[in-house]
């Protein structure tokens, strides 16, 4: 047993290091983009359209990962795209987490009509196709960063609410909560001091996963051309453009896709690694 | 000629190597009922499991032989070993509530071995199953064959498992504490039934139990185990007349008597435990040097 | 009696859910900036033209009034007219529904096959490196959403090794003899296997993209419950009867292990159907999801409403079916 436990710990450690390392790179890219990007991500040059990456013959020096059909530098756009992706991940993930976890905590701990109302709301939400719902919201709100954040929050709060509600319910049934109640503590204060700390690890794991999802949602919205203005460098927008010219210039699709893939994978593996580490009984 | 003969069988935990069986030898002849007695952890169940090829994954056989009709099972390739065990042996499991597959009807659970392993045709196997259920005194066998396990009582399910064990006329049956999970009133009936079926079919029976009272009722001979080591191997009459080994005597003294259940029980004295543990250690030393 | 009450309660909550969905969509899309009517008319149309069309689509009334008129129509099976296509919404939606259903079901089948295979081989190889490899593959498949798998498949099998079509539902130049919109199904019925192959080649990649995450979930869950089942007494008993590992897994363990997996697969299948929206867009597949995105971009209010309601109905229907299937597969409930 001790052996197996050690192996899981090591695996979790590896997951955390690899995913944390990649995310650190993305954060660095986002912070330093204006200084390290070799070109202006918005500069178009029709004479330099669809130049291949540096190691393919016919490449243009200074454009390491090639150019898109408008002659914009793919590498610079990926670096600048990291800023939007991370902003969405942090802001949308954070707000979703706050709202969803609060509602889930209230429903799971207070029970009664609060739970009934919130559960019904969750049921209704679960009957919406999420992608369509988000596209609809963006159409209503108009394109822009804040619209994307609002759309993600509106759609994904149920992810937190569902899990936190169940967890809070389980914790609420434990003896230590009853004894806090007997000691004459108020319900809300019991919730914050007794339940919340026990649910917190779950919330942190969910938040990590949500950040990955937020990055994907932004990409999907850019892909259907509803995200930010079409000029701004977003990974999803680059992928959408790359998809249309995939037979002529694969690099326009491949590089942003690989970046997005690794980032989403890193967020989810970070979540998994944290889950393994946090969980006292080892899942 | 004994149908089952176990010679110097040793088994241990994989990896750590902690011994589970220490050179166990025993034999069961046709028509003989041999009790396998010991405290929990003495390895009595492991012997039955080793014979039937269902040792837990964490346990490995480290020496000895298991002769089934003269053929050493441990030398056979896995597929042949399985087929040989399936055709000649059967298990009466401990807990009737978990030993029947909840999502399959009773009939195929009795007939599957006959059809798949022994190649009977379905009709004949079904007729045989019905006959067997009648033999274990189940009323309306045709209805029971169509039922799912959850529709039947625990006692009924144990009867079905007994019938199923005898279905292929095995040469050897291993009964793994078949009465432990039942309540006392049902226990007696089930014991009687096993004894009755065994006598009628003349099967060799290896009866694993921790209950010397049960042994006195159904067994002809018995093997007492401690720490995976055979402490005593004798016939029932001389055992209950007076066991040869100090540990056996203590064990017998610690068993409640059916005749006088109120009589005070003596736990196995520490001195006896120390002695028998010394024997186990000596056996380990012999195994290391031999 | 108890069963009847359970069913009635279930139907009531379903009705509440659908009503909630309808109200939310209705309110949300009426906050859409930009006048969809103005977009329909050619430049130079007069105020009077706009007013006339607005009245024709009922957009001049108050919100609650509009909702009651619309809901009354829906109950009679009338979802209104699409603003862009100027056809009944119901016709448009039902015309596209078969394409999406075929895609979803194919994806579900692929997911069950892949996930089942992973779970069975993983159980067969438990405790070895084989199981670890399957766990890693499952973890990857699970972390990446269908949209990204779709793009990766486009690159791998549409561009690098162009084995499949990556755009559309069927090659447009083909003559289609079909009378229904269930192309895949009808091509089999008409024994037109040439068309069938073409349709499958179009459907395979989008279906696979949708299937991969679900396959991972099935694989993980089923393997876990299989492994738990493999320790149970009836499995051990089957081993003593002379059966080998494969037989024991397939006949004794599988059926009991499937039940816990099933309910979860139901919920996950609704996620899969939700995923068709973006996957259809990605593969230019002419189904409901693609229609929905066009409707949103064109501000086609009646059409959006109709599609969202239809999705909600499908979701709740899937959940209902899963519950029924669970009851059928579990003998304890069937006879209890």
mmCIF file with all atom_site columns, C-alpha atoms in Angstrom, chain C residues 48 60 73 79-80 114 121 142 145 155 167 173 225 229 233 241 251 296 336:
data_model
loop_
_atom_site.group_PDB
_atom_site.id
_atom_site.type_symbol
_atom_site.label_atom_id
_atom_site.label_alt_id
_atom_site.label_comp_id
_atom_site.label_asym_id
_atom_site.label_entity_id
_atom_site.label_seq_id
_atom_site.pdbx_PDB_ins_code
_atom_site.Cartn_x
_atom_site.Cartn_y
_atom_site.Cartn_z
_atom_site.occupancy
_atom_site.B_iso_or_equiv
_atom_site.pdbx_formal_charge
_atom_site.auth_seq_id
_atom_site.auth_comp_id
_atom_site.auth_asym_id
_atom_site.auth_atom_id
_atom_site.pdbx_PDB_model_num
ATOM 1  C CA . UNK C 1 48  ? -44.541 52.061  -42.705 1.00 0.00 ? 48  UNK C CA 1
ATOM 2  C CA . UNK C 1 60  ? -45.078 45.464  -31.470 1.00 0.00 ? 60  UNK C CA 1
ATOM 3  C CA . UNK C 1 73  ? -48.811 28.624  -30.789 1.00 0.00 ? 73  UNK C CA 1
ATOM 4  C CA . UNK C 1 79  ? -43.432 27.756  -33.635 1.00 0.00 ? 79  UNK C CA 1
ATOM 5  C CA . UNK C 1 80  ? -43.944 30.789  -35.866 1.00 0.00 ? 80  UNK C CA 1
ATOM 6  C CA . UNK C 1 114 ? -14.168 2.983   -27.518 1.00 0.00 ? 114 UNK C CA 1
ATOM 7  C CA . UNK C 1 121 ? -8.811  -4.207  -21.796 1.00 0.00 ? 121 UNK C CA 1
ATOM 8  C CA . UNK C 1 142 ? -11.030 13.684  -20.754 1.00 0.00 ? 142 UNK C CA 1
ATOM 9  C CA . UNK C 1 145 ? -12.996 19.167  -25.045 1.00 0.00 ? 145 UNK C CA 1
ATOM 10 C CA . UNK C 1 155 ? -5.482  18.289  -39.106 1.00 0.00 ? 155 UNK C CA 1
ATOM 11 C CA . UNK C 1 167 ? -16.743 19.396  -44.533 1.00 0.00 ? 167 UNK C CA 1
ATOM 12 C CA . UNK C 1 173 ? -22.463 16.571  -56.468 1.00 0.00 ? 173 UNK C CA 1
ATOM 13 C CA . UNK C 1 225 ? -16.928 -0.636  -11.405 1.00 0.00 ? 225 UNK C CA 1
ATOM 14 C CA . UNK C 1 229 ? -17.172 -6.357  -9.394  1.00 0.00 ? 229 UNK C CA 1
ATOM 15 C CA . UNK C 1 233 ? -18.098 -13.879 -4.722  1.00 0.00 ? 233 UNK C CA 1
ATOM 16 C CA . UNK C 1 241 ? -16.371 -23.535 -12.748 1.00 0.00 ? 241 UNK C CA 1
ATOM 17 C CA . UNK C 1 251 ? -20.653 -12.548 -18.658 1.00 0.00 ? 251 UNK C CA 1
ATOM 18 C CA . UNK C 1 296 ? -28.098 33.803  -33.823 1.00 0.00 ? 296 UNK C CA 1
ATOM 19 C CA . UNK C 1 336 ? -39.486 -5.266  -7.140  1.00 0.00 ? 336 UNK C CA 1
#
